[in-house]
PDB file of C-alpha atoms in Angstrom:
ATOM      1  CA  MET A   1      73.115  77.097 111.149  1.00 39.00           C
ATOM      2  CA  ASP A   2      76.867  77.022 110.680  1.00 38.00           C
ATOM      3  CA  ASP A   3      79.688  76.913 113.250  1.00 37.00           C
ATOM      4  CA  ASN A   4      79.665  80.702 113.550  1.00 35.00           C
ATOM      5  CA  GLY A   5      76.042  80.838 114.628  1.00 35.00           C
ATOM      6  CA  VAL A   6      74.940  82.064 111.204  1.00 35.00           C
ATOM      7  CA  GLU A   7      71.701  80.755 109.833  1.00 37.00           C
ATOM      8  CA  THR A   8      71.658  80.596 106.041  1.00 36.00           C
ATOM      9  CA  SER A   9      68.317  80.612 104.271  1.00 40.00           C
ATOM     10  CA  ASP A  10      68.084  80.202 100.494  1.00 39.00           C
ATOM     11  CA  GLY A  11      64.266  80.318 100.223  1.00 38.00           C
ATOM     12  CA  ASP A  12      63.415  81.792  96.844  1.00 38.00           C
ATOM     13  CA  VAL A  13      66.701  83.633  96.766  1.00 36.00           C
ATOM     14  CA  GLY A  14      68.482  81.051  94.614  1.00 34.00           C
ATOM     15  CA  GLU A  15      72.221  81.586  94.647  1.00 36.00           C
ATOM     16  CA  HIS A  16      71.895  84.885  96.480  1.00 41.00           C
ATOM     17  CA  ARG A  17      72.943  84.521 100.085  1.00 45.00           C
ATOM     18  CA  VAL A  18      70.872  85.875 102.941  1.00 49.00           C
ATOM     19  CA  LEU A  19      72.404  85.662 106.414  1.00 49.00           C
ATOM     20  CA  VAL A  20      70.756  86.171 109.771  1.00 43.00           C
ATOM     21  CA  GLN A  21      73.368  86.615 112.475  1.00 40.00           C
ATOM     22  CA  ALA A  22      72.386  86.540 116.122  1.00 37.00           C
ATOM     23  CA  ARG A  23      75.656  87.726 117.599  1.00 36.00           C
ATOM     24  CA  PRO A  24      78.566  89.904 116.475  1.00 37.00           C
ATOM     25  CA  ASP A  25      81.401  88.332 114.514  1.00 46.00           C
ATOM     26  CA  ASP A  26      84.140  90.554 115.966  1.00 44.00           C
ATOM     27  CA  SER A  27      85.887  88.163 118.350  1.00 43.00           C
ATOM     28  CA  SER A  28      89.070  90.179 118.817  1.00 47.00           C
ATOM     29  CA  GLY A  29      90.480  90.161 122.334  1.00 45.00           C
ATOM     30  CA  PRO A  30      91.982  92.976 124.421  1.00 46.00           C
ATOM     31  CA  ALA A  31      95.421  92.710 122.786  1.00 38.00           C
ATOM     32  CA  GLU A  32      93.959  92.949 119.286  1.00 40.00           C
ATOM     33  CA  ARG A  33      91.803  95.893 120.297  1.00 44.00           C
ATOM     34  CA  ARG A  34      94.827  97.731 121.740  1.00 39.00           C
ATOM     35  CA  THR A  35      96.719  97.138 118.495  1.00 39.00           C
ATOM     36  CA  ALA A  36      93.770  98.486 116.510  1.00 52.00           C
ATOM     37  CA  GLN A  37      93.689 101.635 118.642  1.00 50.00           C
ATOM     38  CA  THR A  38      97.408 102.162 118.008  1.00 50.00           C
ATOM     39  CA  ASP A  39      96.938 101.650 114.275  1.00 77.00           C
ATOM     40  CA  LEU A  40      94.092 104.186 114.207  1.00 77.00           C
ATOM     41  CA  ALA A  41      96.585 106.848 115.244  1.00 80.00           C
ATOM     42  CA  ALA A  42      98.268 106.380 111.853  1.00 88.00           C
ATOM     43  CA  VAL A  43      95.057 107.148 109.944  1.00 92.00           C
ATOM     44  CA  ARG A  44      95.056 110.693 108.539  1.00 93.00           C
ATOM     45  CA  VAL A  45      91.886 112.846 108.536  1.00 91.00           C
ATOM     46  CA  GLU A  46      91.897 115.937 106.328  1.00 93.00           C
ATOM     47  CA  SER A  47      89.301 118.596 105.588  1.00 92.00           C
ATOM     48  CA  SER A  48      88.199 119.185 102.019  1.00 92.00           C
ATOM     49  CA  PRO A  49      85.531 121.258 100.265  1.00 92.00           C
ATOM     50  CA  ILE A  50      83.260 118.213 100.035  1.00 91.00           C
ATOM     51  CA  GLY A  51      83.824 116.947 103.577  1.00 91.00           C
ATOM     52  CA  PRO A  52      86.389 115.002 105.627  1.00 93.00           C
ATOM     53  CA  VAL A  53      88.720 112.609 103.786  1.00 95.00           C
ATOM     54  CA  VAL A  54      90.231 109.695 105.732  1.00 96.00           C
ATOM     55  CA  THR A  55      93.447 108.107 104.455  1.00 96.00           C
ATOM     56  CA  PRO A  56      95.008 104.954 105.957  1.00 95.00           C
ATOM     57  CA  PRO A  57      98.678 104.035 105.851  1.00 94.00           C
ATOM     58  CA  ASP A  58      99.599 102.518 102.450  1.00 91.00           C
ATOM     59  CA  PRO A  59      96.193 103.047 100.797  1.00 95.00           C
ATOM     60  CA  THR A  60      94.997 101.153  97.746  1.00 95.00           C
ATOM     61  CA  ASP A  61      93.138 102.835  94.882  1.00 95.00           C
ATOM     62  CA  LEU A  62      89.757 101.944  96.404  1.00 97.00           C
ATOM     63  CA  VAL A  63      87.538 104.799  97.612  1.00 97.00           C
ATOM     64  CA  ILE A  64      84.675 104.286 100.059  1.00 98.00           C
ATOM     65  CA  LEU A  65      81.983 106.931  99.959  1.00 97.00           C
ATOM     66  CA  CYS A  66      80.636 106.903 103.536  1.00 95.00           C
ATOM     67  CA  LEU A  67      77.313 108.721 103.992  1.00 94.00           C
ATOM     68  CA  HIS A  68      76.367 109.978 107.438  1.00 87.00           C
ATOM     69  CA  GLY A  69      72.833 110.413 108.733  1.00 83.00           C
ATOM     70  CA  ASP A  70      70.887 109.445 111.824  1.00 69.00           C
ATOM     71  CA  ARG A  71      67.242 108.457 111.665  1.00 60.00           C
ATOM     72  CA  HIS A  72      66.326 111.998 112.730  1.00 62.00           C
ATOM     73  CA  LEU A  73      67.964 113.348 109.550  1.00 64.00           C
ATOM     74  CA  SER A  74      70.192 115.719 111.502  1.00 62.00           C
ATOM     75  CA  ASP A  75      73.783 114.441 111.469  1.00 63.00           C
ATOM     76  CA  THR A  76      76.927 116.012 109.981  1.00 78.00           C
ATOM     77  CA  PRO A  77      79.829 114.346 108.104  1.00 73.00           C
ATOM     78  CA  GLU A  78      81.972 114.460 111.251  1.00 77.00           C
ATOM     79  CA  SER A  79      79.575 112.014 112.931  1.00 74.00           C
ATOM     80  CA  ALA A  80      80.735 109.349 110.457  1.00 76.00           C
ATOM     81  CA  LEU A  81      84.444 109.766 111.207  1.00 87.00           C
ATOM     82  CA  ASP A  82      84.774 106.957 113.748  1.00 89.00           C
ATOM     83  CA  LEU A  83      83.269 104.478 111.296  1.00 92.00           C
ATOM     84  CA  ALA A  84      85.281 105.966 108.424  1.00 94.00           C
ATOM     85  CA  GLU A  85      88.599 105.671 110.254  1.00 95.00           C
ATOM     86  CA  ARG A  86      87.977 102.024 111.153  1.00 94.00           C
ATOM     87  CA  LEU A  87      86.853 101.164 107.631  1.00 96.00           C
ATOM     88  CA  ALA A  88      89.920 102.871 106.186  1.00 96.00           C
ATOM     89  CA  LEU A  89      92.205 100.881 108.460  1.00 95.00           C
ATOM     90  CA  ARG A  90      90.549  97.528 107.730  1.00 95.00           C
ATOM     91  CA  THR A  91      90.129  97.975 103.961  1.00 96.00           C
ATOM     92  CA  ARG A  92      93.139 100.217 103.126  1.00 95.00           C
ATOM     93  CA  ALA A  93      90.676 102.417 101.229  1.00 97.00           C
ATOM     94  CA  VAL A  94      90.484 106.192 101.233  1.00 97.00           C
ATOM     95  CA  VAL A  95      87.146 107.045 102.845  1.00 97.00           C
ATOM     96  CA  VAL A  96      85.273 110.210 101.869  1.00 96.00           C
ATOM     97  CA  CYS A  97      82.541 111.558 104.180  1.00 93.00           C
ATOM     98  CA  PRO A  98      80.665 114.090 102.045  1.00 93.00           C
ATOM     99  CA  ARG A  99      78.423 116.902 103.132  1.00 92.00           C
ATOM    100  CA  TYR A 100      75.023 117.017 101.494  1.00 93.00           C
ATOM    101  CA  ARG A 101      71.947 119.202 101.618  1.00 92.00           C
ATOM    102  CA  THR A 102      69.192 118.478 104.104  1.00 91.00           C
ATOM    103  CA  SER A 103      66.325 117.964 101.661  1.00 94.00           C
ATOM    104  CA  PHE A 104      65.470 115.925  98.569  1.00 96.00           C
ATOM    105  CA  PRO A 105      66.520 115.930  95.754  1.00 97.00           C
ATOM    106  CA  GLY A 106      69.452 118.168  96.670  1.00 96.00           C
ATOM    107  CA  ALA A 107      70.923 115.558  99.010  1.00 95.00           C
ATOM    108  CA  LEU A 108      70.934 112.924  96.261  1.00 97.00           C
ATOM    109  CA  ASP A 109      72.372 115.377  93.725  1.00 98.00           C
ATOM    110  CA  ASP A 110      75.206 116.213  96.131  1.00 96.00           C
ATOM    111  CA  VAL A 111      76.241 112.623  96.840  1.00 96.00           C
ATOM    112  CA  HIS A 112      75.965 111.768  93.137  1.00 98.00           C
ATOM    113  CA  ALA A 113      78.404 114.580  92.316  1.00 97.00           C
ATOM    114  CA  VAL A 114      80.846 113.354  94.957  1.00 97.00           C
ATOM    115  CA  TYR A 115      80.523 109.793  93.635  1.00 98.00           C
ATOM    116  CA  ASP A 116      81.481 110.987  90.151  1.00 97.00           C
ATOM    117  CA  SER A 117      84.545 112.763  91.524  1.00 95.00           C
ATOM    118  CA  CYS A 118      85.583 109.668  93.494  1.00 95.00           C
ATOM    119  CA  ARG A 119      85.318 107.529  90.355  1.00 94.00           C
ATOM    120  CA  ALA A 120      88.194 109.537  88.897  1.00 90.00           C
ATOM    121  CA  ARG A 121      90.500 108.056  91.550  1.00 89.00           C
ATOM    122  CA  GLY A 122      89.557 104.390  91.192  1.00 92.00           C
ATOM    123  CA  PRO A 123      86.886 101.830  92.081  1.00 96.00           C
ATOM    124  CA  VAL A 124      84.279 103.030  94.577  1.00 98.00           C
ATOM    125  CA  ALA A 125      82.304 101.229  97.276  1.00 98.00           C
ATOM    126  CA  LEU A 126      79.389 102.828  99.121  1.00 98.00           C
ATOM    127  CA  ALA A 127      78.524 102.680 102.804  1.00 97.00           C
ATOM    128  CA  GLY A 128      75.965 104.491 104.898  1.00 96.00           C
ATOM    129  CA  GLU A 129      73.927 104.391 108.062  1.00 94.00           C
ATOM    130  CA  ARG A 130      70.265 105.323 108.572  1.00 93.00           C
ATOM    131  CA  LEU A 131      69.424 108.245 106.245  1.00 93.00           C
ATOM    132  CA  GLY A 132      72.883 107.874 104.690  1.00 94.00           C
ATOM    133  CA  ALA A 133      72.097 104.237 103.925  1.00 96.00           C
ATOM    134  CA  GLY A 134      68.865 105.309 102.274  1.00 96.00           C
ATOM    135  CA  LEU A 135      70.828 107.747 100.131  1.00 96.00           C
ATOM    136  CA  VAL A 136      73.230 104.963  99.198  1.00 98.00           C
ATOM    137  CA  ALA A 137      70.313 102.846  97.970  1.00 98.00           C
ATOM    138  CA  SER A 138      68.811 105.808  96.113  1.00 98.00           C
ATOM    139  CA  LEU A 139      72.149 106.479  94.415  1.00 98.00           C
ATOM    140  CA  LEU A 140      72.349 102.834  93.310  1.00 98.00           C
ATOM    141  CA  VAL A 141      68.921 103.123  91.683  1.00 98.00           C
ATOM    142  CA  ARG A 142      69.746 106.442  89.994  1.00 98.00           C
ATOM    143  CA  LEU A 143      73.059 105.171  88.606  1.00 98.00           C
ATOM    144  CA  ARG A 144      71.358 102.022  87.289  1.00 98.00           C
ATOM    145  CA  ASP A 145      68.599 104.056  85.636  1.00 98.00           C
ATOM    146  CA  MET A 146      71.183 106.361  84.006  1.00 98.00           C
ATOM    147  CA  GLY A 147      73.306 103.491  82.732  1.00 98.00           C
ATOM    148  CA  ALA A 148      76.241 104.904  84.700  1.00 97.00           C
ATOM    149  CA  THR A 149      79.101 102.874  86.157  1.00 96.00           C
ATOM    150  CA  ALA A 150      77.934 101.155  89.323  1.00 97.00           C
ATOM    151  CA  PRO A 151      79.999 100.995  92.513  1.00 98.00           C
ATOM    152  CA  GLU A 152      81.721  97.759  93.459  1.00 98.00           C
ATOM    153  CA  CYS A 153      79.223  97.120  96.252  1.00 98.00           C
ATOM    154  CA  ALA A 154      77.165  98.891  98.893  1.00 98.00           C
ATOM    155  CA  VAL A 155      76.632  98.465 102.629  1.00 98.00           C
ATOM    156  CA  LEU A 156      73.486  99.732 104.353  1.00 98.00           C
ATOM    157  CA  GLY A 157      73.466  99.990 108.142  1.00 97.00           C
ATOM    158  CA  SER A 158      70.145 100.381 109.991  1.00 96.00           C
ATOM    159  CA  ALA A 159      68.796 101.866 106.785  1.00 97.00           C
ATOM    160  CA  LEU A 160      65.916 104.329 106.421  1.00 97.00           C
ATOM    161  CA  LEU A 161      64.559 103.133 103.077  1.00 98.00           C
ATOM    162  CA  ASP A 162      60.837 103.946 103.172  1.00 98.00           C
ATOM    163  CA  LEU A 163      59.655 107.465 103.991  1.00 97.00           C
ATOM    164  CA  THR A 164      56.010 106.401 104.010  1.00 97.00           C
ATOM    165  CA  LEU A 165      56.884 105.291 107.573  1.00 97.00           C
ATOM    166  CA  ASP A 166      54.208 102.599 107.526  1.00 96.00           C
ATOM    167  CA  ALA A 167      56.418  99.670 108.625  1.00 97.00           C
ATOM    168  CA  PRO A 168      55.076  97.656 111.595  1.00 97.00           C
ATOM    169  CA  SER A 169      58.527  97.582 113.232  1.00 98.00           C
ATOM    170  CA  LEU A 170      58.312 101.362 113.763  1.00 97.00           C
ATOM    171  CA  LEU A 171      55.646 100.624 116.369  1.00 95.00           C
ATOM    172  CA  PHE A 172      56.600  97.130 117.546  1.00 96.00           C
ATOM    173  CA  ASN A 173      60.255  98.031 118.257  1.00 96.00           C
ATOM    174  CA  ALA A 174      59.771 101.587 119.515  1.00 93.00           C
ATOM    175  CA  ALA A 175      59.950 100.535 123.173  1.00 91.00           C
ATOM    176  CA  ALA A 176      63.385  98.962 122.628  1.00 91.00           C
ATOM    177  CA  GLU A 177      64.885 102.387 121.905  1.00 88.00           C
ATOM    178  CA  PRO A 178      63.803 105.047 124.416  1.00 86.00           C
ATOM    179  CA  SER A 179      65.244 107.826 122.240  1.00 86.00           C
ATOM    180  CA  PHE A 180      63.061 106.871 119.273  1.00 91.00           C
ATOM    181  CA  ASP A 181      60.151 109.234 118.570  1.00 93.00           C
ATOM    182  CA  LEU A 182      57.963 108.280 115.604  1.00 94.00           C
ATOM    183  CA  ASP A 183      56.139 111.625 115.565  1.00 94.00           C
ATOM    184  CA  GLU A 184      59.459 113.469 115.368  1.00 93.00           C
ATOM    185  CA  LEU A 185      60.625 111.164 112.588  1.00 94.00           C
ATOM    186  CA  ARG A 186      57.442 111.813 110.604  1.00 95.00           C
ATOM    187  CA  LEU A 187      57.965 115.579 110.935  1.00 94.00           C
ATOM    188  CA  ARG A 188      61.602 115.433 109.886  1.00 92.00           C
ATOM    189  CA  ALA A 189      60.843 113.048 107.029  1.00 94.00           C
ATOM    190  CA  ALA A 190      58.248 115.452 105.672  1.00 95.00           C
ATOM    191  CA  LEU A 191      60.774 118.295 105.796  1.00 93.00           C
ATOM    192  CA  TYR A 192      63.387 116.139 104.054  1.00 94.00           C
ATOM    193  CA  ALA A 193      60.922 115.046 101.333  1.00 96.00           C
ATOM    194  CA  ALA A 194      60.152 118.722 100.579  1.00 95.00           C
ATOM    195  CA  GLY A 195      56.821 117.920  98.958  1.00 97.00           C
ATOM    196  CA  THR A 196      57.985 114.813  97.059  1.00 98.00           C
ATOM    197  CA  GLU A 197      55.580 111.869  97.171  1.00 98.00           C
ATOM    198  CA  PRO A 198      56.903 109.431  99.825  1.00 97.00           C
ATOM    199  CA  THR A 199      56.667 106.482  97.416  1.00 97.00           C
ATOM    200  CA  ASN A 200      58.995 108.139  94.890  1.00 98.00           C
ATOM    201  CA  PRO A 201      61.620 105.411  94.321  1.00 98.00           C
ATOM    202  CA  LEU A 202      64.537 107.848  94.568  1.00 98.00           C
ATOM    203  CA  LEU A 203      63.248 109.139  97.905  1.00 98.00           C
ATOM    204  CA  SER A 204      62.143 105.743  99.259  1.00 98.00           C
ATOM    205  CA  PRO A 205      64.257 103.119  97.455  1.00 98.00           C
ATOM    206  CA  LEU A 206      62.279 100.300  99.083  1.00 98.00           C
ATOM    207  CA  HIS A 207      59.668 101.130  96.409  1.00 98.00           C
ATOM    208  CA  ALA A 208      62.149 101.069  93.514  1.00 98.00           C
ATOM    209  CA  ASN A 209      62.799  98.460  90.851  1.00 98.00           C
ATOM    210  CA  LEU A 210      65.924  96.788  92.259  1.00 98.00           C
ATOM    211  CA  HIS A 211      67.040  94.751  89.251  1.00 98.00           C
ATOM    212  CA  GLY A 212      70.640  95.226  88.163  1.00 98.00           C
ATOM    213  CA  LEU A 213      72.076  96.587  91.402  1.00 98.00           C
ATOM    214  CA  PRO A 214      75.596  95.610  92.568  1.00 98.00           C
ATOM    215  CA  PRO A 215      76.080  93.377  95.657  1.00 98.00           C
ATOM    216  CA  VAL A 216      74.389  94.850  98.729  1.00 98.00           C
ATOM    217  CA  GLN A 217      74.905  94.131 102.427  1.00 98.00           C
ATOM    218  CA  LEU A 218      72.275  95.133 105.001  1.00 98.00           C
ATOM    219  CA  LEU A 219      73.101  95.297 108.715  1.00 98.00           C
ATOM    220  CA  VAL A 220      70.395  95.827 111.331  1.00 98.00           C
ATOM    221  CA  ALA A 221      69.352  94.939 114.871  1.00 97.00           C
ATOM    222  CA  GLY A 222      66.273  92.847 115.532  1.00 97.00           C
ATOM    223  CA  THR A 223      65.104  95.531 117.958  1.00 97.00           C
ATOM    224  CA  ASP A 224      65.561  98.426 115.507  1.00 97.00           C
ATOM    225  CA  PRO A 225      62.395 100.380 114.632  1.00 97.00           C
ATOM    226  CA  LEU A 226      63.779 100.442 111.068  1.00 96.00           C
ATOM    227  CA  LEU A 227      64.118  96.636 110.941  1.00 98.00           C
ATOM    228  CA  ASP A 228      61.352  96.154 108.361  1.00 98.00           C
ATOM    229  CA  ASP A 229      63.049  98.518 105.899  1.00 98.00           C
ATOM    230  CA  SER A 230      66.110  96.235 105.761  1.00 98.00           C
ATOM    231  CA  LEU A 231      64.084  93.012 105.671  1.00 98.00           C
ATOM    232  CA  GLY A 232      61.837  94.275 102.889  1.00 98.00           C
ATOM    233  CA  PHE A 233      64.695  95.636 100.790  1.00 98.00           C
ATOM    234  CA  ALA A 234      66.740  92.445 101.179  1.00 98.00           C
ATOM    235  CA  ALA A 235      63.824  90.249 100.109  1.00 98.00           C
ATOM    236  CA  ARG A 236      62.953  92.388  97.080  1.00 97.00           C
ATOM    237  CA  ALA A 237      66.570  92.769  96.002  1.00 98.00           C
ATOM    238  CA  ALA A 238      67.245  89.036  96.245  1.00 97.00           C
ATOM    239  CA  ARG A 239      64.128  88.242  94.203  1.00 97.00           C
ATOM    240  CA  SER A 240      65.425  90.712  91.618  1.00 97.00           C
ATOM    241  CA  GLY A 241      68.675  88.758  91.219  1.00 97.00           C
ATOM    242  CA  VAL A 242      70.846  91.021  93.376  1.00 98.00           C
ATOM    243  CA  THR A 243      73.513  89.434  95.560  1.00 98.00           C
ATOM    244  CA  VAL A 244      72.361  90.191  99.120  1.00 98.00           C
ATOM    245  CA  ASP A 245      74.046  89.723 102.490  1.00 98.00           C
ATOM    246  CA  LEU A 246      71.506  90.426 105.250  1.00 98.00           C
ATOM    247  CA  ARG A 247      72.733  90.311 108.854  1.00 98.00           C
ATOM    248  CA  VAL A 248      70.368  90.809 111.779  1.00 98.00           C
ATOM    249  CA  TRP A 249      71.897  91.135 115.241  1.00 97.00           C
ATOM    250  CA  GLU A 250      70.050  90.583 118.487  1.00 95.00           C
ATOM    251  CA  ASP A 251      70.130  94.212 119.634  1.00 94.00           C
ATOM    252  CA  ALA A 252      71.688  97.600 118.942  1.00 92.00           C
ATOM    253  CA  GLU A 253      74.775  97.005 121.074  1.00 94.00           C
ATOM    254  CA  ARG A 254      75.650  93.774 119.279  1.00 95.00           C
ATOM    255  CA  LEU A 255      75.053  95.477 115.948  1.00 94.00           C
ATOM    256  CA  ARG A 256      77.408  98.297 116.966  1.00 92.00           C
ATOM    257  CA  THR A 257      80.092  95.781 117.955  1.00 94.00           C
ATOM    258  CA  GLY A 258      79.869  93.802 114.723  1.00 96.00           C
ATOM    259  CA  THR A 259      79.299  96.551 112.163  1.00 96.00           C
ATOM    260  CA  VAL A 260      82.870  97.454 111.189  1.00 96.00           C
ATOM    261  CA  THR A 261      84.012  93.848 110.823  1.00 96.00           C
ATOM    262  CA  ALA A 262      80.998  92.969 108.675  1.00 97.00           C
ATOM    263  CA  MET A 263      81.216  96.075 106.497  1.00 97.00           C
ATOM    264  CA  ALA A 264      84.960  95.795 105.919  1.00 97.00           C
ATOM    265  CA  GLY A 265      84.766  92.094 105.104  1.00 97.00           C
ATOM    266  CA  PHE A 266      82.018  92.628 102.546  1.00 98.00           C
ATOM    267  CA  ILE A 267      83.764  95.568 100.907  1.00 97.00           C
ATOM    268  CA  ARG A 268      87.076  93.691 100.695  1.00 96.00           C
ATOM    269  CA  ALA A 269      85.343  90.667  99.187  1.00 96.00           C
ATOM    270  CA  TRP A 270      83.635  92.595  96.406  1.00 96.00           C
ATOM    271  CA  SER A 271      86.196  95.276  95.554  1.00 93.00           C
ATOM    272  CA  ARG A 272      88.574  95.098  92.610  1.00 81.00           C
ATOM    273  CA  SER A 273      91.085  97.463  94.164  1.00 65.00           C
ATOM    274  CA  GLU A 274      94.833  96.997  94.081  1.00 56.00           C
ATOM    275  CA  GLY A 275      95.787  94.167  96.426  1.00 51.00           C
ATOM    276  CA  SER A 276      92.332  92.595  96.618  1.00 49.00           C
ATOM    277  CA  SER A 277      90.428  90.044  94.584  1.00 43.00           C
ATOM    278  CA  ARG A 278      86.767  89.626  93.797  1.00 44.00           C
ATOM    279  CA  PRO A 279      84.955  86.321  94.443  1.00 43.00           C
ATOM    280  CA  ALA A 280      84.050  84.205  91.472  1.00 36.00           C
TER     281      ALA A 280
END
């Protein structure tokens, strides 16, 4: 364990780093938080045919495609705006929050089309939470299979990656989140799958071949019913030679506090945008 309370485990991961973090890394005090709130006022949010577009002051050429989606598969792009504004401010990237259809494969087709349009502007990083994170992972697999240009990196927050919904954490951690309803999730997942076999790797990327993906960060709480999705994906990706940064916080509140700092740091580290450098 290092001085920041981060336990680093190499295991069979080789050079691919896996981090387990027990507390948030955002140590900013009241003055820094007030400054951040003032700076957020300078971030511009505009409507577009594909969804809200968030532009920070003095943006670089980097675009972050930020995919919304709660575990109940019922969010809208506007629900991602708070995260998008904070990411834009911390990374100086333009952040696009696209709309997408509510069933497979239409949802994946929609975000793929938006990704292609974002590539015309410059390098692209991907970020998503819950269903959106699952779509991010599915898009990575599809782009790899097509031989298309991969994004700089991807960040998956509390990701829904396996629509078989057989993970033990769905039961073990259910009591930690009173709003969680496994029966409701199963119903909504079936509607989203629209008859597709749950183990289809583009629907449930936990079941995909993960070789050749760009660097991936996974953020999750130890009490999250979706915990096993992140743990399983991180282990399989690392064994496949993917650079993985896995961070597990103690609970949902600590995850919420640390998410933006962790996401922005990872995206800055791996992006080749104007004004940033990529690690060796």
